[in-house]
Each structure stands twice: as C-alpha cells, then as structure tokens.
CSV table of C-alpha atoms in Angstrom, one decimal:
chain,number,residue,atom,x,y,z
A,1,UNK,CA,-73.0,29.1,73.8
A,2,UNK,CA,-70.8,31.5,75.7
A,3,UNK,CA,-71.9,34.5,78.2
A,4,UNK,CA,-69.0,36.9,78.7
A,5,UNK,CA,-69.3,39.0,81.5
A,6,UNK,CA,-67.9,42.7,81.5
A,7,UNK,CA,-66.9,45.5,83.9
A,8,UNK,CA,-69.0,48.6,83.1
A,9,UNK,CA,-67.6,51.5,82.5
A,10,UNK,CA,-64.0,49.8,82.0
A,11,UNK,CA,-64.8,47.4,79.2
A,12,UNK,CA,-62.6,44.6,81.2
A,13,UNK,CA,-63.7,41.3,80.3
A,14,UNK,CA,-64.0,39.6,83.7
A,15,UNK,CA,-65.0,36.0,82.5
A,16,UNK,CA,-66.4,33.7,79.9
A,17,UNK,CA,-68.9,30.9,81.0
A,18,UNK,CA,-69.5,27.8,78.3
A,19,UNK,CA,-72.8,27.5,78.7
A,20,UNK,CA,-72.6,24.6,76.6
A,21,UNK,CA,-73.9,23.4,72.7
A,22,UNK,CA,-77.3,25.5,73.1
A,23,UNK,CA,-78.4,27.2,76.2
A,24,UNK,CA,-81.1,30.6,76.5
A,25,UNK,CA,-80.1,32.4,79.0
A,26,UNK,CA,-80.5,35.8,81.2
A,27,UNK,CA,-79.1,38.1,83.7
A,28,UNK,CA,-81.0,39.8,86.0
A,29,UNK,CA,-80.5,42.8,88.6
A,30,UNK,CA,-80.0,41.1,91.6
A,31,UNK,CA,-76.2,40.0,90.2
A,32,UNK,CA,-77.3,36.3,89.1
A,33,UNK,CA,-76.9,34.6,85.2
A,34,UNK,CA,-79.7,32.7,84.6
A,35,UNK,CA,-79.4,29.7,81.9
A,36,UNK,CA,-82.0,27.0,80.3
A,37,UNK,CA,-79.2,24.5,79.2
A,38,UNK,CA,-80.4,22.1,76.7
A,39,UNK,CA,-78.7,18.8,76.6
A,40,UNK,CA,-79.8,15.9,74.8
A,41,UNK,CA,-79.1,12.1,75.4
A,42,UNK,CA,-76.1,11.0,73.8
A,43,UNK,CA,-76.3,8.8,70.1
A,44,UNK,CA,-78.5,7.0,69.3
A,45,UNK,CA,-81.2,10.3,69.6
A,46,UNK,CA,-84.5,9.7,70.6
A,47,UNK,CA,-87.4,12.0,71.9
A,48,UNK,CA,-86.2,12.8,75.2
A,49,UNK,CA,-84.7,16.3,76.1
A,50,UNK,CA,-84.3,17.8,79.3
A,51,UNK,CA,-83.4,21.5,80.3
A,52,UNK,CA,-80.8,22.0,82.8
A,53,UNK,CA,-81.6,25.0,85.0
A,54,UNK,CA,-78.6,26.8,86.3
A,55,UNK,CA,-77.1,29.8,88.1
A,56,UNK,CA,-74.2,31.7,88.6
A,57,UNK,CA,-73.4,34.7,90.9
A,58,UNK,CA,-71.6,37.4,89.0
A,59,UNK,CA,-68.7,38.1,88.8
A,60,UNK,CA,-66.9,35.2,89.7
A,61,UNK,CA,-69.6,33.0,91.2
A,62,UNK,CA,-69.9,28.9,90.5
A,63,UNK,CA,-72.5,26.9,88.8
A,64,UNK,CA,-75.6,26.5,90.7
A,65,UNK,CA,-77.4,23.9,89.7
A,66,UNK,CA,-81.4,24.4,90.1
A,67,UNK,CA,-83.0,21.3,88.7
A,68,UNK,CA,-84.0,19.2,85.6
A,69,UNK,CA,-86.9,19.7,83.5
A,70,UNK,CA,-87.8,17.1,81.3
A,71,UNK,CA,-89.7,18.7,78.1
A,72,UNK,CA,-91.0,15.1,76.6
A,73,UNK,CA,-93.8,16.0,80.3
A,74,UNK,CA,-94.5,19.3,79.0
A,75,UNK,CA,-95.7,18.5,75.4
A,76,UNK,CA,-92.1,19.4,73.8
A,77,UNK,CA,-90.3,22.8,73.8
A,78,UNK,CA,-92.5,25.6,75.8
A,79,UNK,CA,-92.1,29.2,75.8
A,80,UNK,CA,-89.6,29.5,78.7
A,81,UNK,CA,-87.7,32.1,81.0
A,82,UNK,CA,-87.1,32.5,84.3
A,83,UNK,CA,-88.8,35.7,86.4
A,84,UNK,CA,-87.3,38.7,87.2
A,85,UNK,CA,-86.1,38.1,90.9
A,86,UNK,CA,-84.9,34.4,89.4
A,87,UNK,CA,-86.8,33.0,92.4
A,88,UNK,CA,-88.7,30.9,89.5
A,89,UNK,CA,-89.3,29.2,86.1
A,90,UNK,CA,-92.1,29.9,84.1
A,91,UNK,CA,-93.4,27.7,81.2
A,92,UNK,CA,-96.5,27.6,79.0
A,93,UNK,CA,-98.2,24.5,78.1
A,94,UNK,CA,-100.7,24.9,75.4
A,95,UNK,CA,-103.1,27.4,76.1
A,96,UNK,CA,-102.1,27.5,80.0
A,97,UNK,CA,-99.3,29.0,81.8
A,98,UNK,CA,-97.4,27.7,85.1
A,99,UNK,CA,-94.9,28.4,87.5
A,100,UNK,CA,-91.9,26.2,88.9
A,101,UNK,CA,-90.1,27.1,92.2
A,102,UNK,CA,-86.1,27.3,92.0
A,103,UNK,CA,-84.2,25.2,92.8
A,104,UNK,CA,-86.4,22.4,92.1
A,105,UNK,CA,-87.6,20.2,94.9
A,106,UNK,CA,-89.0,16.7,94.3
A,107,UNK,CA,-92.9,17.1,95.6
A,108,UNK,CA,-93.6,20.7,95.5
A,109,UNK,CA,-95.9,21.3,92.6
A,110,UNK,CA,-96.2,23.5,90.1
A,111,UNK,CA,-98.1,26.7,90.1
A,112,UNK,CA,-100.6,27.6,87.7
A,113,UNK,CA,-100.4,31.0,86.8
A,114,UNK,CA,-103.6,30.8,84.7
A,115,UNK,CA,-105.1,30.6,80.9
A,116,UNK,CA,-105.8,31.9,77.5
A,117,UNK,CA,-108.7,30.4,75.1
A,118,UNK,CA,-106.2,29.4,72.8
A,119,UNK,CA,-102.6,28.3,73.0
A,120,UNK,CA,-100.4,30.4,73.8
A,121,UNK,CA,-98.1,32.1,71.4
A,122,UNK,CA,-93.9,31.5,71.6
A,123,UNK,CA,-93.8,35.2,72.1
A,124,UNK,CA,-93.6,36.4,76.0
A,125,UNK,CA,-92.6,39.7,77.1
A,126,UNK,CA,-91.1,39.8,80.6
A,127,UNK,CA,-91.6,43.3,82.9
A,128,UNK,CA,-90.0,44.3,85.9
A,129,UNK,CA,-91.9,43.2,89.3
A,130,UNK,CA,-92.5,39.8,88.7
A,131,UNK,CA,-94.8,40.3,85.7
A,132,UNK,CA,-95.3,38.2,82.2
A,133,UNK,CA,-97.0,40.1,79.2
A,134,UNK,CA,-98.8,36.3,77.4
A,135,UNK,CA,-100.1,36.3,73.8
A,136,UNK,CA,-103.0,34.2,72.2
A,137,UNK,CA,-101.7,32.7,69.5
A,138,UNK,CA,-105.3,33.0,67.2
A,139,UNK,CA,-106.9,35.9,68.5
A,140,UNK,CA,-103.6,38.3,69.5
A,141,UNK,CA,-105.3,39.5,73.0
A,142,UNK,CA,-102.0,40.2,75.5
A,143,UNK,CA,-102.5,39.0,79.0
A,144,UNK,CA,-100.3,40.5,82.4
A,145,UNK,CA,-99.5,38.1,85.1
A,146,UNK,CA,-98.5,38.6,88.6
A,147,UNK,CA,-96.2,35.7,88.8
A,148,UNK,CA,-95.0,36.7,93.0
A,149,UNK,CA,-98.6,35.8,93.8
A,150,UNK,CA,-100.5,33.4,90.7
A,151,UNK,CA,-104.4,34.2,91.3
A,152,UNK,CA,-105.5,32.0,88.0
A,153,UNK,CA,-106.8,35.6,86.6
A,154,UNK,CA,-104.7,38.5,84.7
A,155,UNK,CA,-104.1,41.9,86.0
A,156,UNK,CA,-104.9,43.4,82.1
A,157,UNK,CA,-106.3,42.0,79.2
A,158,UNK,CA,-105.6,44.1,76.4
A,159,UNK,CA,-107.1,42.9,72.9
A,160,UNK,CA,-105.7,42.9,69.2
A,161,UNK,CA,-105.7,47.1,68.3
A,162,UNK,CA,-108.5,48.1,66.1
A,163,UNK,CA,-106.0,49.8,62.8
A,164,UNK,CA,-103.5,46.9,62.9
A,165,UNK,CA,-103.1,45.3,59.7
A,166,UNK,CA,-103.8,41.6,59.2
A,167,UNK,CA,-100.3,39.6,60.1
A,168,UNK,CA,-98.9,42.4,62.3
A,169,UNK,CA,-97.8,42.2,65.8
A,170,UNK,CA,-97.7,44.9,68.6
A,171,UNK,CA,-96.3,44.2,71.7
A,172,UNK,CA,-96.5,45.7,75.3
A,173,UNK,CA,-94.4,49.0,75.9
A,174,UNK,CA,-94.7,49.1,79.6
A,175,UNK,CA,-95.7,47.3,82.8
A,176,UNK,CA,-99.1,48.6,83.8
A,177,UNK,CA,-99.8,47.5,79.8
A,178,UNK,CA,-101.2,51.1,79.1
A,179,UNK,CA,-99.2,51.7,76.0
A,180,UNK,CA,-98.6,49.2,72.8
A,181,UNK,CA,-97.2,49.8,70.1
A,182,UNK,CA,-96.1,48.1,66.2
A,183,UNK,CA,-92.9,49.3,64.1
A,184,UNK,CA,-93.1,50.0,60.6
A,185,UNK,CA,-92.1,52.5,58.9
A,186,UNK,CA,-93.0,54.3,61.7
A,187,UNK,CA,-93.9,53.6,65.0
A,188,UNK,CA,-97.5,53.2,65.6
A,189,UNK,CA,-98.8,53.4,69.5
A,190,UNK,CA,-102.0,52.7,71.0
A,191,UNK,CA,-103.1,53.8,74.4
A,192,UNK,CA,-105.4,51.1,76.3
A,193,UNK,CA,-106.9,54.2,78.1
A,194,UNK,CA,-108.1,55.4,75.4
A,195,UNK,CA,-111.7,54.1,73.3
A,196,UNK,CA,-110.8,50.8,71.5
A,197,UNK,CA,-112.1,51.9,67.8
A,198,UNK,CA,-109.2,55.1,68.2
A,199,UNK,CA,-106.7,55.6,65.9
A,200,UNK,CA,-103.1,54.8,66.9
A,201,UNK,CA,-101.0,57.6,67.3
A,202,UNK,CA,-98.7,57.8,64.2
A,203,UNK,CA,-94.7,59.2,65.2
A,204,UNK,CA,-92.4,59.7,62.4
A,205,UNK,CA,-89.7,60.6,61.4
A,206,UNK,CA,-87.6,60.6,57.8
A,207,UNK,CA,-85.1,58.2,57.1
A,208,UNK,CA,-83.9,54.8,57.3
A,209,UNK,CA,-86.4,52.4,59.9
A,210,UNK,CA,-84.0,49.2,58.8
A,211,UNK,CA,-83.8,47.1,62.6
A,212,UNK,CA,-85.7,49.6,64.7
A,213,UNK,CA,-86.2,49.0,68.2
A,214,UNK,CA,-88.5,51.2,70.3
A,215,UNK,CA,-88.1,51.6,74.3
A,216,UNK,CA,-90.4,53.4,77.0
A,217,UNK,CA,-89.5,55.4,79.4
A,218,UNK,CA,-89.9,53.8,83.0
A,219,UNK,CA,-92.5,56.5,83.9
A,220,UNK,CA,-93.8,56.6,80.7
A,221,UNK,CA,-92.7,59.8,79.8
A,222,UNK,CA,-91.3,59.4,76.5
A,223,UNK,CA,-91.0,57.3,73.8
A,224,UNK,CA,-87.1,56.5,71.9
A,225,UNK,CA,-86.7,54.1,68.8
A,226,UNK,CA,-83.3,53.2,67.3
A,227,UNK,CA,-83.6,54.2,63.5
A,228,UNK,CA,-81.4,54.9,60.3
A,229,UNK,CA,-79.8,51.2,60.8
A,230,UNK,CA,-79.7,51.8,64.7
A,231,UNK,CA,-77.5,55.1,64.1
A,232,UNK,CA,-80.0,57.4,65.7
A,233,UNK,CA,-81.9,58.1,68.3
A,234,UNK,CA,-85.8,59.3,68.3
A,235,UNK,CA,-87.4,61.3,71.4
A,236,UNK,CA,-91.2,61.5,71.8
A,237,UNK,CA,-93.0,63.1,74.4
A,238,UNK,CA,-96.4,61.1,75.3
A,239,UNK,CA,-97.4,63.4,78.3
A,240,UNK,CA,-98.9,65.5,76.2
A,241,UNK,CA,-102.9,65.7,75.3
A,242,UNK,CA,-103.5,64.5,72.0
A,243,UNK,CA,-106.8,64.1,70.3
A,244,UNK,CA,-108.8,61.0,70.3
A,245,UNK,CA,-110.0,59.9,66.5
A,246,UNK,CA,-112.5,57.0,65.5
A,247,UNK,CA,-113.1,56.2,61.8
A,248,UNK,CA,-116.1,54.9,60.6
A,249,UNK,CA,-118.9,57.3,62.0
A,250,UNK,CA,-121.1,56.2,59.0
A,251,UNK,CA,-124.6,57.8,59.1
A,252,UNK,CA,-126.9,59.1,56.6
A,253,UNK,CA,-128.6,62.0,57.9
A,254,UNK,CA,-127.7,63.8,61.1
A,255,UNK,CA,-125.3,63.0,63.5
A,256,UNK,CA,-126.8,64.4,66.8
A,257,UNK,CA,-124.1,65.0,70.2
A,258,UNK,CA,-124.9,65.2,73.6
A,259,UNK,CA,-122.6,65.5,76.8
A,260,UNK,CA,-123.8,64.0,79.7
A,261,UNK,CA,-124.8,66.2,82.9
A,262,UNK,CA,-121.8,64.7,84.7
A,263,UNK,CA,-119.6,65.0,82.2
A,264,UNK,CA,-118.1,61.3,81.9
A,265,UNK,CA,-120.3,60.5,78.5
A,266,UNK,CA,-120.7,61.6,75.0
A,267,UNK,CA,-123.5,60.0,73.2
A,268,UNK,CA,-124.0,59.5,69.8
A,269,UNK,CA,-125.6,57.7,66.8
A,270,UNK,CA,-123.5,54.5,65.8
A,271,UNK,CA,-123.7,51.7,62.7
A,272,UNK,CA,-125.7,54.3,60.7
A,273,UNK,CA,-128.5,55.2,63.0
A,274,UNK,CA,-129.2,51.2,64.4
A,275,UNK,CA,-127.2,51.9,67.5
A,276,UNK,CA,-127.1,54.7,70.0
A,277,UNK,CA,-123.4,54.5,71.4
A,278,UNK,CA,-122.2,56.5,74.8
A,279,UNK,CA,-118.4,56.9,74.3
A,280,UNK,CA,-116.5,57.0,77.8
A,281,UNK,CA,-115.0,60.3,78.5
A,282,UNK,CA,-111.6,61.2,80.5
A,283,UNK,CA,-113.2,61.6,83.5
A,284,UNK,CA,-114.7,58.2,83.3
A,285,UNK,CA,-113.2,55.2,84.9
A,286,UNK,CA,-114.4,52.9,82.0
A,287,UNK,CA,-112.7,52.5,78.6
A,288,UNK,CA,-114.5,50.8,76.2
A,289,UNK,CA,-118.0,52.5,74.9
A,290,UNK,CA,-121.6,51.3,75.7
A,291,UNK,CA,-124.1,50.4,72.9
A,292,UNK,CA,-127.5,51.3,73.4
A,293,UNK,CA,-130.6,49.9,71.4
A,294,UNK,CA,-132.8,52.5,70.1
A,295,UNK,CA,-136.6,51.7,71.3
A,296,UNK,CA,-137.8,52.6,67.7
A,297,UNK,CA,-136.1,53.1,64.2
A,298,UNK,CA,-135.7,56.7,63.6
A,299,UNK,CA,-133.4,59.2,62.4
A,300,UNK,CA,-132.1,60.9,64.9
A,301,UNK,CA,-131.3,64.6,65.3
A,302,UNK,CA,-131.0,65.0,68.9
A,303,UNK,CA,-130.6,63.1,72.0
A,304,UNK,CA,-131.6,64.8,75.5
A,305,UNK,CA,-129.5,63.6,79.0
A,306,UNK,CA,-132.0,63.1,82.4
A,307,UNK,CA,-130.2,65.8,84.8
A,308,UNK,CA,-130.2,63.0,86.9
A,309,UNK,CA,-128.1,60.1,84.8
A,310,UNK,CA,-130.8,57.7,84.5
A,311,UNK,CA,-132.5,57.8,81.2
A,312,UNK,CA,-131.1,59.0,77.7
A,313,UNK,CA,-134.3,60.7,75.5
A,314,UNK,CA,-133.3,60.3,71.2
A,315,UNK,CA,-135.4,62.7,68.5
A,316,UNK,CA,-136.3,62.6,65.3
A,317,UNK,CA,-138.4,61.2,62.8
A,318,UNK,CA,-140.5,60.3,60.5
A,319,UNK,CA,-143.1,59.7,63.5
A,320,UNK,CA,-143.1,61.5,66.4
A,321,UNK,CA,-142.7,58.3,68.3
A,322,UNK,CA,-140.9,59.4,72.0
A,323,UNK,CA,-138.6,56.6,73.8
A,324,UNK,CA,-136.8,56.6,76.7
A,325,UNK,CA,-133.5,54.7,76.8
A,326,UNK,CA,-132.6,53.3,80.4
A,327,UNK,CA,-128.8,54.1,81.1
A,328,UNK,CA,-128.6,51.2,83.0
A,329,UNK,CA,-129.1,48.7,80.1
A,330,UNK,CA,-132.8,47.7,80.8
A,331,UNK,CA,-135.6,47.9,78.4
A,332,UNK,CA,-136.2,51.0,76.6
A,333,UNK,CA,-139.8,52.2,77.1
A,334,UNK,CA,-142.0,54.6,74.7
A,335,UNK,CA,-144.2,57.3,75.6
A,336,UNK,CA,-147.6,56.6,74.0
A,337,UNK,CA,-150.3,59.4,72.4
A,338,UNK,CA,-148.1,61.0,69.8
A,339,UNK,CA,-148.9,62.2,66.4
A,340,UNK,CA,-147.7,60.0,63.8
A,341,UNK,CA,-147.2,62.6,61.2
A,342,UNK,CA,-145.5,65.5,63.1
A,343,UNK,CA,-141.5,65.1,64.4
A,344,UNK,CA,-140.4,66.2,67.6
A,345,UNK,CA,-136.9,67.7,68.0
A,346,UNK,CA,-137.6,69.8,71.0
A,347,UNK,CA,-137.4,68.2,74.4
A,348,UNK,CA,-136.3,69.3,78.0
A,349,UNK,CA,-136.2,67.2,81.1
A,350,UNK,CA,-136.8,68.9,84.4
A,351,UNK,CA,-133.7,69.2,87.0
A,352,UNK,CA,-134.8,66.5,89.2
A,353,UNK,CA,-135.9,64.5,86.2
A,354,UNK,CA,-139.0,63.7,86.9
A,355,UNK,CA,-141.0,66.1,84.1
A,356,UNK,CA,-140.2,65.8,80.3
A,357,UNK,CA,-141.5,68.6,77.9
A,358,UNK,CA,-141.8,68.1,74.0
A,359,UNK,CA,-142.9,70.4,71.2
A,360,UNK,CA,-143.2,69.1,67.8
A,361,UNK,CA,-141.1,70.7,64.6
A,362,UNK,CA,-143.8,70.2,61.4
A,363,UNK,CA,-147.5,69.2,60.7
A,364,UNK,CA,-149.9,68.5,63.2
A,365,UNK,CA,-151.1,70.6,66.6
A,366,UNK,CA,-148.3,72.4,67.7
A,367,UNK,CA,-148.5,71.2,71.1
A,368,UNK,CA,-146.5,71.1,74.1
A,369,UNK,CA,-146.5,68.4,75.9
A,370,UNK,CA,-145.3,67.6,79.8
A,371,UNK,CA,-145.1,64.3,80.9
A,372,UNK,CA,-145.1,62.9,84.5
C-alpha cells in the first residue's frame, strides 16, 4: 500500500510513503497520516498478527512509531481506526468497544468506551470532535460515543428506521446523529426528531443513481449526493418544514383528535381502537409517542384534555361507561352511575379541572351530569 501526498491547489506530488503489503490508513486535520500496518510473522504462518501503529507528520515528516497491537488478544481482526485528533486507537471487541492511548505505553490500560447488546457490526462511522457512530450487528440500533471523555453510556441511540426494507442499511449523516439516511434509487432520510413510525423523506431526482454518495452540510443545511455515475451534483434544502406522515392509522369507526391545552400533544386512537396514543408535538422535548391504555373497550369518537394536563377523558360507546385516563401513566379510573344503554359524546372539563360535565347523545334520560 502506498499514500501519496499532494499539494492542493498545485497538484504537485510531494511524496509517496510504502506503507507496506496491507496497511488502513488515515489523515487527519491536524497534518498527521495515520496507518494500522499489518504485518504477519514470516513462513511458516501461524495465527499470530500484529498491527503496527504508526505516524507521519505531513509533508515531509518521519515514521513515528506508536506501538504494537497484537490481534490474536483481541479475538482476531476488530473494527479499527484511530480518532479524530489521532491522540487514540479505537477497537471493538464483540459486542464492546474500547479505547487505546497513542503512543502505546506498557501499563496504561485500555479504556472502555462502552457496549451494545449484540456484537458490534464491522461498519463504524467516525465524526468530527472525537465521536464514533457504532452499529449492532442483529438489531441495526446506531450508537454515538464521546471518545475525549469514555462515560460507559452513548450520547444518542438511534434505532433501525421504521420504512427500511429488510437487508438495508442507513447510516448517520451528521454528528449530533439527527439525520440518517439509505441510498437507492433515491435517497431516503429520516429525521430522529421527528415520531419513530414517520415516513422518511423521499428526494429524487431522474437519472442514473449507479455509485451514489450523499454528504451533509456541516450545519445541516443541505443535503448533496453524487449521481448519474458520480457526474452530478444534487442540492436539497432540509431547513424547510415538511409534513410529518405515519402509515398504519387502522381503525374501524371514528378516528377522534384532540390537541392538548399546552400544545405539546396530539392524542389519538391507535391499533384499531385498543390503544389511546399521545403523539409528541414540535414544541415537545420528547420524540417517541406515549401509549395509553383505554380503562374500557369502546369506540371512541372523542377524547377531552383536563385544562390542567393531568387526566385525558375518551367518549363513545356502546355503553356510556366514563373513564379517566391519568397522563402520568397510573391507573385509569371510571366514573360510576351511568346508563348502560345511552352514549355520551359531550363532555367539558372546568378551567381549573376540578368539575367534568357530560350529556348523553341517544336513549335514556337526557341528563347532564357534573362531577366533583
């Protein structure tokens, strides 16, 4: 393997380094080549193989040598790099990840860095500041690591994108690991800011996608992929709002929608009526929704917010059955001494939340009720 170094704009070639029969290796911004150089034993071959870590100072700098790493310790060939200031040496080892000092000293341990629940995938995708997108081999999920300071947790979790096709990979487009995305035909991207069940947002454009390679802006700005057999260039703006789309609303009869007072919560029915499901708004801090359990079975035509956030009322029917679901995730409680064949689809809850008025719809007394 052999790195050649060039002056930019000139095109001058300033050197060539033989890095050697078969070496990875990197540069980085702070003007150093980084190299893994593999080197096994000489004939007869056996099971040992050592990297040999090594640096240069570009231009014209000489070999640095930074240590020895014998691979037979770490369970055979890891996925490997160095980080971004080359102050380290990163290396996974099964389903863990750890991080070596440079240049290697003889008792200074290695960091760990921390874990997935399965081994960890070949694939790593380095960021600027010191940080190491990870990927579960079995169940996708990407993992960020602070690699300056190892804490033994991630800074983001972000899991396999709901729309991704079985034997498809995405892969992180940014540092804070808010956008992901997955080329084909087409480059599908996913915002982790947005609800989990979304739809990806779909950018096309006609023509060749043979080779494509996509690239974020560093503020996150835009979006460019290399298409027509990496002859063109394709600009898209992400600043822009765009509407958020879940498939799979499936349910029979109504489908009853209610903002909450504050604004940060849109609740609906979910899995055909079984669930009530409070999808996060912009203004919320949380992502993912919140499934609520109905406190009967009903179907639903209209779900009432306490003024004060701390109970969600659901109506419907067949019975005229009243329950009050707790926002907080505790039980849900039922008001007793309704009619069983009326169907209330009327309800108001007072501004400090402590009254609740119902009327019923059909059948019955037509009552109106004020609960304490």
């Amino acid at each position: 393997a052999v790195a050649r170094i060039w002056s930019i704009p000139s095109g001058e070639l300033l050197r060539e380094i033989d890095l050697g029969d078969f070496a990875f290796f990197e540069s980085h911004p702070n003007g150093y080549l980084l190299a893994e150089v593999l080197e096994p034993p000489p004939p007869p071959w056996d099971s040992t193989e050592f990297y040999h870590l090594r640096r240069w100072s570009l231009p014209d700098g000489e070999v640095e040598e930074l240590g020895t790493v014998d691979l037979a310790s770490l369970g055979g060939h890891p996925s490997s790099g160095f980080t971004a200031d080359g102050s380290g040496w990163f290396y996974t080892k099964g389903s863990e990840l750890y991080l070596r000092e440079l240049p290697i000293r003889e008792g200074v341990p290695d960091r760990f860095v921390g874990r997935h629940e399965n081994k960890i995938s070949p694939s790593s995708f380095q960021m600027p500041l010191n940080r190491l997108w990870t990927q579960d081999s079995v169940t996708q999920e990407l993992r960020l690591w602070d690699l300056s300071e190892p804490s033994g947790e991630p800074l983001r979790v972000v899991g396999r994108p709901s729309g991704l096709e079985d034997g498809m990979w995405f892969v992180p487009l940014d540092p804070t690991g808010r956008w992901i995305y997955n080329i084909d035909q087409g480059v599908q991207i996913w915002d982790s800011e947005n609800w989990p069940e979304a739809r990806p947002l779909r950018l096309r454009r006609s023509g060749s996608w043979t080779d494509p390679e996509a690239l974020m802006h560093p503020r996150g700005h835009w979006l460019v992929a290399v298409t027509q057999g990496q002859e063109q260039l394709a600009f898209w703006p992400l600043e822009q709002p765009r509407p958020r789309v879940v498939d799979g609303y499936a349910v029979s009869w109504y489908r009853p929608l209610a903002f909450s007072p504050d604004g940060r919560w849109l609740a609906t029915t979910w899995d055909d009526g079984k669930e009530v499901r409070l999808w996060p708004l912009p203004a919320n801090d949380r992502q993912e929704p919140v499934t609520l359990p109905p406190p009967v079975q009903n179907v639903w035509v209209r779900f009432v917010f306490d003024p004060t956030m701390r109970f969600l009322i659901p109506l419907g029917g067949p019975s005229d059955d009243i329950g009050i679901i707790p926002l907080d995730g505790s039980t849900p409680d039922r008001l007793e001494g309704f009619s069983r064949d009326s169907m209330t689809i009327a309800a108001a809850v007072s501004p400090s939340g402590r009254q609740l008025g119902t009327a019923p719809s059909r059948n019955g007394p037509w009552t109106l009720r004020v609960w304490d």
